[in-house]
CSV table of C-alpha atoms and ligand atoms in Angstrom, one decimal:
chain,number,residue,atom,x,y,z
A,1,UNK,CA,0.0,0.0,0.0
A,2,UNK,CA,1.5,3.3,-1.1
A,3,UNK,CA,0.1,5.7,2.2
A,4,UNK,CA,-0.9,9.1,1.1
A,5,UNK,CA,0.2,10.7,4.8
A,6,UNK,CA,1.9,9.9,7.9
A,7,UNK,CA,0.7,11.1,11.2
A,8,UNK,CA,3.7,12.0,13.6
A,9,UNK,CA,3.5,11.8,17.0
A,10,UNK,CA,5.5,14.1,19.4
A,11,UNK,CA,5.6,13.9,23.0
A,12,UNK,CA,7.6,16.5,24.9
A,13,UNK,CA,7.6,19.3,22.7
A,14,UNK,CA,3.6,18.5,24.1
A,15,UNK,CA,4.8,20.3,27.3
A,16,UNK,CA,6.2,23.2,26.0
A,17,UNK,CA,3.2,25.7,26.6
A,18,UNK,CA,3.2,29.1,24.7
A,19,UNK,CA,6.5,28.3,23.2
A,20,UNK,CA,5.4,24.6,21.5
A,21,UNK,CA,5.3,26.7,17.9
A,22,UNK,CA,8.5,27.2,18.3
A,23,UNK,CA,9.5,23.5,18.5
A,24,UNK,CA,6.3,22.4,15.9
A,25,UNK,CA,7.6,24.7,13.7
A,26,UNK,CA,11.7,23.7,14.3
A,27,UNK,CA,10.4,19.8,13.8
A,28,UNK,CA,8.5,20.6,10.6
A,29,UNK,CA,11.0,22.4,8.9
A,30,UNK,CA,13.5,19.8,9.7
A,31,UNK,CA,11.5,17.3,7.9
A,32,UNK,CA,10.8,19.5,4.9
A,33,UNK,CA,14.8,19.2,4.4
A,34,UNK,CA,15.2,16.3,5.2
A,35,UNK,CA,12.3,14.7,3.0
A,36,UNK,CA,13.2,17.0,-0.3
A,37,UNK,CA,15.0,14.7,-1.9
A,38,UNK,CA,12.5,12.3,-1.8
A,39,UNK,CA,10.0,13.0,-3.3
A,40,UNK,CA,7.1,15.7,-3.0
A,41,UNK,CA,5.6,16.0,0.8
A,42,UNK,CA,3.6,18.6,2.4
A,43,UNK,CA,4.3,19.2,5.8
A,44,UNK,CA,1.5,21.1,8.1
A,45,UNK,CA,0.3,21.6,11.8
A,46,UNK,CA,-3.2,21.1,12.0
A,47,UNK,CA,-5.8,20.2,14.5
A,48,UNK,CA,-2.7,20.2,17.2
A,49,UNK,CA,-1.2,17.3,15.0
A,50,UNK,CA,1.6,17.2,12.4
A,51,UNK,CA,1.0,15.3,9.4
A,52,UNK,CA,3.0,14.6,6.1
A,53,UNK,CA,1.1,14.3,3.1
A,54,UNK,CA,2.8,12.6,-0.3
A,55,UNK,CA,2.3,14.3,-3.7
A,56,UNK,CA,3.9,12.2,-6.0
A,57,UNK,CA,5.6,8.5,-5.3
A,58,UNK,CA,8.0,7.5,-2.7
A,59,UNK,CA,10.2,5.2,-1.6
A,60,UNK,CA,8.0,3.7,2.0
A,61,UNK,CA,11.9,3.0,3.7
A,62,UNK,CA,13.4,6.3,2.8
A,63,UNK,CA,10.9,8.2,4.3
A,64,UNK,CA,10.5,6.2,7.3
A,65,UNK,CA,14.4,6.2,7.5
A,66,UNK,CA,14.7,9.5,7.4
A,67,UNK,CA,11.8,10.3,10.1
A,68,UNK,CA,13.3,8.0,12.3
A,69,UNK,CA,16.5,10.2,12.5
A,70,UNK,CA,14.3,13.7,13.2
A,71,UNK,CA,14.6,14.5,17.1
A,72,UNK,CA,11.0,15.6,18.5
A,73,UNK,CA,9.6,12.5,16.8
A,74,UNK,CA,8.0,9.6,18.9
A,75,UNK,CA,5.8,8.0,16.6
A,76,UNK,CA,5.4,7.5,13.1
A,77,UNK,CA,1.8,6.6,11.9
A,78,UNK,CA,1.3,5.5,8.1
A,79,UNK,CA,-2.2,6.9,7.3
A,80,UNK,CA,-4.9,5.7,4.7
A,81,UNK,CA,-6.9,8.0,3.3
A,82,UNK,CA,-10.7,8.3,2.7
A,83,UNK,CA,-11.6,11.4,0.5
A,84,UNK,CA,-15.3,10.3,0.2
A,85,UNK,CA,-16.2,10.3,3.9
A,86,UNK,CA,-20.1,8.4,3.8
A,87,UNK,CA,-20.0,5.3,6.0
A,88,UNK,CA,-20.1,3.0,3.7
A,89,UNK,CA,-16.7,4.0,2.2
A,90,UNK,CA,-15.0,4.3,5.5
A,91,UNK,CA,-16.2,0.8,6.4
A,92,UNK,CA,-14.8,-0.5,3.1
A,93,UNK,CA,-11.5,1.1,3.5
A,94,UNK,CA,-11.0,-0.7,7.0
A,95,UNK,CA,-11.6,-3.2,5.6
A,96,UNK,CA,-9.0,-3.1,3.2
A,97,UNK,CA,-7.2,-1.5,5.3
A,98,UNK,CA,-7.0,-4.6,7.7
A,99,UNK,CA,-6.4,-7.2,4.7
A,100,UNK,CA,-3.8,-5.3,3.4
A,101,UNK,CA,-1.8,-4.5,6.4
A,102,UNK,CA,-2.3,-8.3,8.6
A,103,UNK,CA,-1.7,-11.4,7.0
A,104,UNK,CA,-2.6,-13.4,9.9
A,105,UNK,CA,-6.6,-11.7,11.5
A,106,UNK,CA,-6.6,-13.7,13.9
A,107,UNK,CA,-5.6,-11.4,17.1
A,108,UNK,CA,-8.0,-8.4,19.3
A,109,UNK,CA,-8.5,-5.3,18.3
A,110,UNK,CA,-10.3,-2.0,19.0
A,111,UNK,CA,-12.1,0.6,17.1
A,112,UNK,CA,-11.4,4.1,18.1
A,113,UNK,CA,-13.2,6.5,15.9
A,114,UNK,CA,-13.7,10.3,15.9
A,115,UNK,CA,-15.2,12.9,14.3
A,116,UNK,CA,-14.8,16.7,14.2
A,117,UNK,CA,-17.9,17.0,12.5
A,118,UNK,CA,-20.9,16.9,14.7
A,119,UNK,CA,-23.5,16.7,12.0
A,120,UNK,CA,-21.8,13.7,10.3
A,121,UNK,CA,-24.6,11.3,10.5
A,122,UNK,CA,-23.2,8.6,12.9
A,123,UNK,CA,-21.6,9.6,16.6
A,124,UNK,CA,-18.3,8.6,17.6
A,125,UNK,CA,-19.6,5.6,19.5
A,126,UNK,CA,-21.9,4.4,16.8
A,127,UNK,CA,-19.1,4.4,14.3
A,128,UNK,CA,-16.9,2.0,17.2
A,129,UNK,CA,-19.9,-0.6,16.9
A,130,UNK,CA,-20.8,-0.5,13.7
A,131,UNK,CA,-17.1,-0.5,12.2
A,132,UNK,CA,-16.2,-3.3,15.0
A,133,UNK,CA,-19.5,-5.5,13.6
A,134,UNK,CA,-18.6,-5.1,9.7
A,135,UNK,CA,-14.7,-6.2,10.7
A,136,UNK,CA,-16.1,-9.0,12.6
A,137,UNK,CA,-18.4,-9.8,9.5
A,138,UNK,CA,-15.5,-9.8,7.4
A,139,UNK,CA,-12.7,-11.7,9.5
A,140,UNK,CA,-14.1,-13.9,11.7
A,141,UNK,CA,-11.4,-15.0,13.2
A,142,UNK,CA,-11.0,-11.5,15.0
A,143,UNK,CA,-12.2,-10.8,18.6
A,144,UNK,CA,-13.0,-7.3,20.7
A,145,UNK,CA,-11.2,-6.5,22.9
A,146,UNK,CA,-12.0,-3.2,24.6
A,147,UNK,CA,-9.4,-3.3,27.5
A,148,UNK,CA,-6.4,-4.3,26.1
A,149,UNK,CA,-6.6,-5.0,22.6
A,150,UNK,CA,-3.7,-5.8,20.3
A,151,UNK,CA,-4.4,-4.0,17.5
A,152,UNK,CA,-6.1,-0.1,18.1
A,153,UNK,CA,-7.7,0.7,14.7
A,154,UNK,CA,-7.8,4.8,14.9
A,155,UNK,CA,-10.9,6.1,12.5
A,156,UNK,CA,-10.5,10.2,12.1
A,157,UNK,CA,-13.7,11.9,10.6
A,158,UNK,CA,-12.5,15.3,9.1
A,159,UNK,CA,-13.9,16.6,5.9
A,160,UNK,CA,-11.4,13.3,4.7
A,161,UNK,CA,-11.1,10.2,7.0
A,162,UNK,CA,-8.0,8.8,8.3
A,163,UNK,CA,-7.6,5.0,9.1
A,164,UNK,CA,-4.0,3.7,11.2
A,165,UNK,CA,-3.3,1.6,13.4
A,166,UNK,CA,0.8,1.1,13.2
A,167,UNK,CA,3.2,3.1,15.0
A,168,UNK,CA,6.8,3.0,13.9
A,169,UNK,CA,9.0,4.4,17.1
A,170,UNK,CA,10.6,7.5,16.4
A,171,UNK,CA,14.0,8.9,17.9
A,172,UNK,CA,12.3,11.1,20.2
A,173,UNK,CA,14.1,14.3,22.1
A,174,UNK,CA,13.7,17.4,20.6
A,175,UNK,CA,13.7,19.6,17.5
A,176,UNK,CA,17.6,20.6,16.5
A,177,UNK,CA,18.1,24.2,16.9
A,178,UNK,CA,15.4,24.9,19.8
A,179,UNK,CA,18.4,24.5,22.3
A,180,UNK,CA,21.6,26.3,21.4
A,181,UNK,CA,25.2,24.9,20.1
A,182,UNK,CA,27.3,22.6,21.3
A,183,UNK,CA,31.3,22.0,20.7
A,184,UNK,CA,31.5,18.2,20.8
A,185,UNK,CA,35.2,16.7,20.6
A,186,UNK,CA,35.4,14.1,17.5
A,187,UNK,CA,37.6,11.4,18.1
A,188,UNK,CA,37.6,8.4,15.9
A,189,UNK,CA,36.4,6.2,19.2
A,190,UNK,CA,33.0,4.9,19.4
A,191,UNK,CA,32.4,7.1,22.2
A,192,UNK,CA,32.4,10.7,21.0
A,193,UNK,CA,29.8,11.0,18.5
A,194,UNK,CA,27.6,8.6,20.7
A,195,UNK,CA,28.2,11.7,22.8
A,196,UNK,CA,27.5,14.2,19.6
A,197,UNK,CA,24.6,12.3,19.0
A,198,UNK,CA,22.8,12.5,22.7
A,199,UNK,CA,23.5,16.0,23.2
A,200,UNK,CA,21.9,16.8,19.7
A,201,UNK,CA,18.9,14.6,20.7
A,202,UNK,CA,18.4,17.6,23.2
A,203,UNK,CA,18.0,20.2,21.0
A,204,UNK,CA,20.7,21.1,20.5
A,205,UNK,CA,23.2,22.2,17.5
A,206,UNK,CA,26.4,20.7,16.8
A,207,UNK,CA,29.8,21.8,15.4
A,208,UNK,CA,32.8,19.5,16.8
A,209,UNK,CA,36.7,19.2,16.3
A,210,UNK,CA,39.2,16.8,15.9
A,211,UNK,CA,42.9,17.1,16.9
A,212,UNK,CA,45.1,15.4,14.1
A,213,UNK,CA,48.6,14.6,14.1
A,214,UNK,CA,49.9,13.9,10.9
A,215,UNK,CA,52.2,12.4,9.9
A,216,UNK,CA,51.7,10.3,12.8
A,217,UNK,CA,48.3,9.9,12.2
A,218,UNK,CA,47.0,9.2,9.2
A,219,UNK,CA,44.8,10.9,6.3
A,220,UNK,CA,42.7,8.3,6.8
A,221,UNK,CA,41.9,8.9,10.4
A,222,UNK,CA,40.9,11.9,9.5
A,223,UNK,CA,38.6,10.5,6.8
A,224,UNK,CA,37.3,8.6,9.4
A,225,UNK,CA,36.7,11.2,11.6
A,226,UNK,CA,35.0,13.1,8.5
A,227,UNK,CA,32.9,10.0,8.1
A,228,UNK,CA,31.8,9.8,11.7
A,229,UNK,CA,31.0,13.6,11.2
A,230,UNK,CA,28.5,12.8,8.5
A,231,UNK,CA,26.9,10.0,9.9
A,232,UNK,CA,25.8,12.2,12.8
A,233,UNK,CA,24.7,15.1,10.6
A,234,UNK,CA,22.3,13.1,9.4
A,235,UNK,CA,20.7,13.6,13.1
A,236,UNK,CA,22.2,16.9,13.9
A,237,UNK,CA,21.8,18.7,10.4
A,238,UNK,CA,25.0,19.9,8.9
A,239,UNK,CA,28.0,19.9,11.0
A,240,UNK,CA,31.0,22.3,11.0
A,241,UNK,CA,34.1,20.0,11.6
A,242,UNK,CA,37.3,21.6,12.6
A,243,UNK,CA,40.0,20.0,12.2
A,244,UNK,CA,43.0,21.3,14.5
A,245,UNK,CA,46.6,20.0,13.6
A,246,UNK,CA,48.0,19.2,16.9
A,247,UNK,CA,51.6,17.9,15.9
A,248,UNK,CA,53.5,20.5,17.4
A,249,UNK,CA,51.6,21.3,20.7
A,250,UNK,CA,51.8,17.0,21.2
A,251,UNK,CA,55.9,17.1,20.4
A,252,UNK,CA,56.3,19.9,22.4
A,253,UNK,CA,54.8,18.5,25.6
A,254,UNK,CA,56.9,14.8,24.8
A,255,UNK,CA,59.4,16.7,25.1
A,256,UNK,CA,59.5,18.6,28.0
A,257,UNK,CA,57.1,16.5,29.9
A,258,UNK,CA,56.7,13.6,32.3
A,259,UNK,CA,55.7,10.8,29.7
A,260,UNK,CA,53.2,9.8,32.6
A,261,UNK,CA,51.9,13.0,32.6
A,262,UNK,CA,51.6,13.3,29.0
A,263,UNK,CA,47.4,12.1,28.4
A,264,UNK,CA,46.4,14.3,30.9
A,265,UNK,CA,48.4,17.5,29.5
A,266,UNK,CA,47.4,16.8,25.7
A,267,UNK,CA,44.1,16.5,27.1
A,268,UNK,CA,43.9,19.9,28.6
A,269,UNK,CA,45.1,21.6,25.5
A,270,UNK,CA,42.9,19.7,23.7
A,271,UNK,CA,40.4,21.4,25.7
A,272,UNK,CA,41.9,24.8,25.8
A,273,UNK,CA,41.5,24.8,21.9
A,274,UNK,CA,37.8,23.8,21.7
A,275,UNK,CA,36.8,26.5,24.9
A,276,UNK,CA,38.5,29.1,22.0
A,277,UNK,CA,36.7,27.3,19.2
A,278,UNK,CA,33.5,26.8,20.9
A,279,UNK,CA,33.6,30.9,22.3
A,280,UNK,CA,34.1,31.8,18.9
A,281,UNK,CA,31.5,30.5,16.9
A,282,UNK,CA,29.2,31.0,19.5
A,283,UNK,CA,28.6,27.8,21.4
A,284,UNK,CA,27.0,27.1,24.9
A,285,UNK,CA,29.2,23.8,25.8
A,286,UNK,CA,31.7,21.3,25.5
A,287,UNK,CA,30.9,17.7,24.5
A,288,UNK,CA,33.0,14.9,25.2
A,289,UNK,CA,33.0,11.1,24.8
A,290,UNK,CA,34.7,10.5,28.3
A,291,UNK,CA,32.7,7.8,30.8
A,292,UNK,CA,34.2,7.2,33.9
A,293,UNK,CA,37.0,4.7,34.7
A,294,UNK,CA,37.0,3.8,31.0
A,295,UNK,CA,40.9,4.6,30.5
A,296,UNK,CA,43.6,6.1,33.1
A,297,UNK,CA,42.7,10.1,31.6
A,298,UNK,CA,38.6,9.1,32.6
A,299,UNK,CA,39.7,8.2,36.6
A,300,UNK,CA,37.2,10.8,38.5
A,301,UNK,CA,40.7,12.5,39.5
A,302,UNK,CA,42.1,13.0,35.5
A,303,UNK,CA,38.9,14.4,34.8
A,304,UNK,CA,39.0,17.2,37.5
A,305,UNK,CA,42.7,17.9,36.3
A,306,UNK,CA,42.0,18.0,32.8
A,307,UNK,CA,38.7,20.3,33.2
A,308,UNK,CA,40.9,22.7,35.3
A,309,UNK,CA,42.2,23.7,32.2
A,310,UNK,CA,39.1,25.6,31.0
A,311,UNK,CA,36.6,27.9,33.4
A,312,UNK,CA,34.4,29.6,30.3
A,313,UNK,CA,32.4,26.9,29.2
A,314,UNK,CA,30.8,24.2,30.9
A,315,UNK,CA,31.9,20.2,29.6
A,316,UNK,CA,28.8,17.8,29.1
A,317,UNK,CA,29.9,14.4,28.7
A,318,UNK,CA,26.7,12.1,28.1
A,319,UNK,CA,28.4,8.9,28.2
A,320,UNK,CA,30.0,9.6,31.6
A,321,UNK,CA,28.1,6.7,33.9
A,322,UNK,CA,27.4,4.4,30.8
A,323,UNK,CA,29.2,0.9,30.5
A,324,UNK,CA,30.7,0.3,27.4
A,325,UNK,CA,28.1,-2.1,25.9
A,326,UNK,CA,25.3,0.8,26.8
A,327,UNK,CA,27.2,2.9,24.5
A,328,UNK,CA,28.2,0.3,21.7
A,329,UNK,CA,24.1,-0.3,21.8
A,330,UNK,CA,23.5,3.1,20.8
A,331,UNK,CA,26.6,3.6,18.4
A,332,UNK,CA,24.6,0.4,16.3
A,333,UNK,CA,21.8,1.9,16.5
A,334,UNK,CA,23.0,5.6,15.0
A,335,UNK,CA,24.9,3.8,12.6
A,336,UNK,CA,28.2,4.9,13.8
A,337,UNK,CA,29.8,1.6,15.2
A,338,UNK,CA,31.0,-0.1,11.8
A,339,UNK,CA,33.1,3.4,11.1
A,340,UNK,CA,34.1,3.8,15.0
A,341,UNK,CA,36.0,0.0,14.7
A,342,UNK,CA,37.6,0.7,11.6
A,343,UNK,CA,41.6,0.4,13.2
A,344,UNK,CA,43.2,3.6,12.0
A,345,UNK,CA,45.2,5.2,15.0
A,346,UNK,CA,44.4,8.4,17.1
A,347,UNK,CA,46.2,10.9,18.1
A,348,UNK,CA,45.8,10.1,21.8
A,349,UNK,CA,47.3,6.7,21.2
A,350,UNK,CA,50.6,7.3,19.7
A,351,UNK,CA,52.3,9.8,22.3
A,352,UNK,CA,51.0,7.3,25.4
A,353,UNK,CA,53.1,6.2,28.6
A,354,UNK,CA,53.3,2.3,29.0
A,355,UNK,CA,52.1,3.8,33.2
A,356,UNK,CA,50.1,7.0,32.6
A,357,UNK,CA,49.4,8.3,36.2
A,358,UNK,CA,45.9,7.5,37.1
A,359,UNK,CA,45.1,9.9,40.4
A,360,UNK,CA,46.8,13.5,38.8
A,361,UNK,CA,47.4,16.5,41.2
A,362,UNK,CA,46.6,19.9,39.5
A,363,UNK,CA,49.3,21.3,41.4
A,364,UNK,CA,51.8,18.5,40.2
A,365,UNK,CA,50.4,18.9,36.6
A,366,UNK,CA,50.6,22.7,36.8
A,367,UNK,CA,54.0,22.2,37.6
A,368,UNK,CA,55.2,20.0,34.9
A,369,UNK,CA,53.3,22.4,32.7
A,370,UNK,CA,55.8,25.3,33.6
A,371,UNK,CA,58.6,23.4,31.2
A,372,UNK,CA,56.0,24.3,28.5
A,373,UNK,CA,56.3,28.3,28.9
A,374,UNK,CA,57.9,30.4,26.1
A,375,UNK,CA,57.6,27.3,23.7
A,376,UNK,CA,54.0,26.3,23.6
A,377,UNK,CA,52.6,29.7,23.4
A,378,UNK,CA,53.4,30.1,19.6
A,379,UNK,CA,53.0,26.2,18.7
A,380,UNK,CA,49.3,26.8,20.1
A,381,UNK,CA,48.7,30.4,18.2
A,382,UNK,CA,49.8,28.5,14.7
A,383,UNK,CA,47.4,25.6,15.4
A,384,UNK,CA,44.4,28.0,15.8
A,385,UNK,CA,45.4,30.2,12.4
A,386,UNK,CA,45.8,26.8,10.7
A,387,UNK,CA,42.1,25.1,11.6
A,388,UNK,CA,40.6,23.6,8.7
A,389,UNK,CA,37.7,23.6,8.2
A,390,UNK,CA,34.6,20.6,6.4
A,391,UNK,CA,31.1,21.2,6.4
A,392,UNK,CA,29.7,17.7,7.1
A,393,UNK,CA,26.2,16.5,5.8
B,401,LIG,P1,36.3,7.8,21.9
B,401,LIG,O1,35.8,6.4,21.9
B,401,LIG,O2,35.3,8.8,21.8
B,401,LIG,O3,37.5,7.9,21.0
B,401,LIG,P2,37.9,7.1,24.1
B,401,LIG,O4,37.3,6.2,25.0
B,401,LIG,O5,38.9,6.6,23.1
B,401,LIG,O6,36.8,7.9,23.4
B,401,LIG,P3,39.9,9.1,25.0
B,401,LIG,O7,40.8,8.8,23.9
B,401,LIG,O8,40.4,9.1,26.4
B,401,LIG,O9,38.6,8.2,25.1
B,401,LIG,O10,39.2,10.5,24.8
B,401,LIG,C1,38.2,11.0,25.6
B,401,LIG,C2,37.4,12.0,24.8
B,401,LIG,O11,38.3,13.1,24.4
B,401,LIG,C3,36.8,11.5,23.5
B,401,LIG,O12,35.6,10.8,23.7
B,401,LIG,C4,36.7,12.7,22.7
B,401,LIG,O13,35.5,13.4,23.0
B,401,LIG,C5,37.9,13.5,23.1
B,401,LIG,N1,39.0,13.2,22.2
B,401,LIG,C6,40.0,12.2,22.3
B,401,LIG,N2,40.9,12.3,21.2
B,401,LIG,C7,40.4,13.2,20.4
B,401,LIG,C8,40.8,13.7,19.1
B,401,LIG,N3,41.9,13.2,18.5
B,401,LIG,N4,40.1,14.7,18.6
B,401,LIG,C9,39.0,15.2,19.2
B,401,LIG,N5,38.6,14.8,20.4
B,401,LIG,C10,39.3,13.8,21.0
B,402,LIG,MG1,39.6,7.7,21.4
């Protein structure tokens, strides 16, 4: 069957009081995009409902696919249409309706039918009994069930009449762009855009950076990186990826450093350079991939060390109590995972101690850090005049 409309379902934009426009409005225009290429949809707030209506073919998986990956969805309701709303059309269309979309009819259902129409000849309860009787005519094999039924067969009356009963879960969160901009840190891990991807589920907009290290990492790393990137545009909308060349900052600190000190000290550069990044194109937060205990630099003591090194923008990290499984789940279902595995090396890994300390002192670190005075300063002023920049989507 080739559904002329999908109902969408939303549930906390629901909450949102005077302001829920805004969101309706930030959801719908998301799914214009998003749908374009597609084909030809209409895309329109009415009755307190969103609905998409098709005007020429369509691919059913594309569509659903690409629903599926617009935050502020919940549900995702294929529609048939009625245009010629007298009874006995609407009873022939659930009919066909049920014997197109169940092979086996033998399980409960309800009838839930309404009408915004008060002079349409039958009342809302009359068109529950008498649809119920004609399905029960038609496949006997079918029971009512008005408690707990397993199929809900919703009948809306309007100047057309809609018939669904199937609800495809959605992503759920909320519109992209209704909550500000977020900075997230793009590693090649599995981690960081499970991170990107959570934080964008909020609402909110994404640019993110990766630190590269060539020639000790490799232009494919970064393709990977660029590839991650993508993946979680197609959640976040286009993402601004900049991509820092850290070389010289990482060399420098090898060589004046502690080698057991050296994770923690990349790592608050690496976060110096996004607070500048994410101050100047106007972002709200950090976002980072880290989860506690995971590696030596994620020990509840590395993290207060390494976010010592920034005090103008906060550091969300989504994944921060999450096992690893919990976030390998999620990285399969964004689609990120089979990229994240791909075994091209990271910055992080190359420079590490065999015995990187695991409970850091500021003080200790701040100390080490002196060695880096006079040298660092320009290393870290050429890396920010030499960002480059992708626009992933
Ligand atoms: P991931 O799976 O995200 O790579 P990880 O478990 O390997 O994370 P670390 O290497 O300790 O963890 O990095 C912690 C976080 O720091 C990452 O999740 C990411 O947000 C950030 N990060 C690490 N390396 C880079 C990099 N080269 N570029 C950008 N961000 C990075
Ligand atoms: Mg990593």
């Amino acid at each position: 069957m080739q559904y002329k409309m999908f109902l969408i379902k939303y549930a906390e934009i629901g909450t949102k009081g005077k302001n829920r426009y805004v969101f309706e409005e930030a959801m719908c225009k998301r799914m214009r995009n998003r749908l374009k290429p597609y084909g030809e949809f209409e895309v329109r707030r009415e009755y307190g409902r969103i609905y998409v209506e098709a005007f020429s073919d369509y691919d059913f998986d594309d569509v659903i696919k690409v629903l599926k990956q617009i935050f502020g969805i919940v549900g995702i309701c294929p529609v048939k249409v009625v245009e010629d709303t007298a009874y006995d059309n609407i009873s022939k269309a659930v009919i066909e309706y049920l014997d197109e979309e169940y092979k086996n009819k033998s399980f409960t259902f309800k009838c839930h039918a309404r009408r915004n129409d008060k002079n349409y000849p039958k009342s809302s309860m009359e068109l529950n009994c008498d649809l119920g009787a004609d399905l029960l005519n038609a496949f006997p094999d079918l029971s009512v069930d008005v408690h707990n039924p397993e199929v809900m067969i919703e009948v809306e009356v309007r100047n057309v009449a809609y018939i669904y009963s199937k609800v495809i879960p959605g992503p759920g969160g909320l519109p992209v762009g209704t909550n500000g901009k977020a900075m997230a840190l793009l590693s090649g891990g599995i981690d960081s855009p499970v991170a990107a991807y959570m934080i964008a589920k909020r609402g909110v907009e994404l640019e993110a950076v990766y630190f590269n290290a060539p020639p000790y990492t490799s232009e494919r790393a970064k393709q990977k990186v660029i590839d991650l990137a993508k993946q979680v545009s197609q959640y976040s909308g286009v993402l601004k990826l900049h991509i820092v060349n850290f070389t010289d900052i990482q060399l420098c600190i090898y060589d004046n450093c502690p080698h057991d000190e050296l994770t923690i000290i990349m790592k608050r550069y690496m976060y110096k350079v996004a607070e500048e990044l994410a101050m100047k194109e106007d972002c709200q937060c950090i976002v980072t991939g880290e989860s506690i205990g995971q590696v030596s630099s994620q020990t509840t003591q590395s993290l207060l060390v390494i976010d010592s090194a920034i005090d103008k923008i906060p550091v969300f990290r989504p994944c921060i109590g999450m096992d690893k499984q919990e976030i390998i789940d999620i990285s399969e279902m964004i689609g990120t995972y089979e990229t994240s595995i791909l075994p091209y090396e990271d910055c992080c890994t190359i420079f590490v101690d065999k015995h990187p300390v695991t409970r850091p002192k500021l003080d200790q670190i701040l100390e080490s850090e002196k060695a880096l005075t006079g040298k660092i300063e320009e290393l870290y002023a050429k890396a920010m005049e030499s960002v480059e920049v992708v626009y992933c989507r």
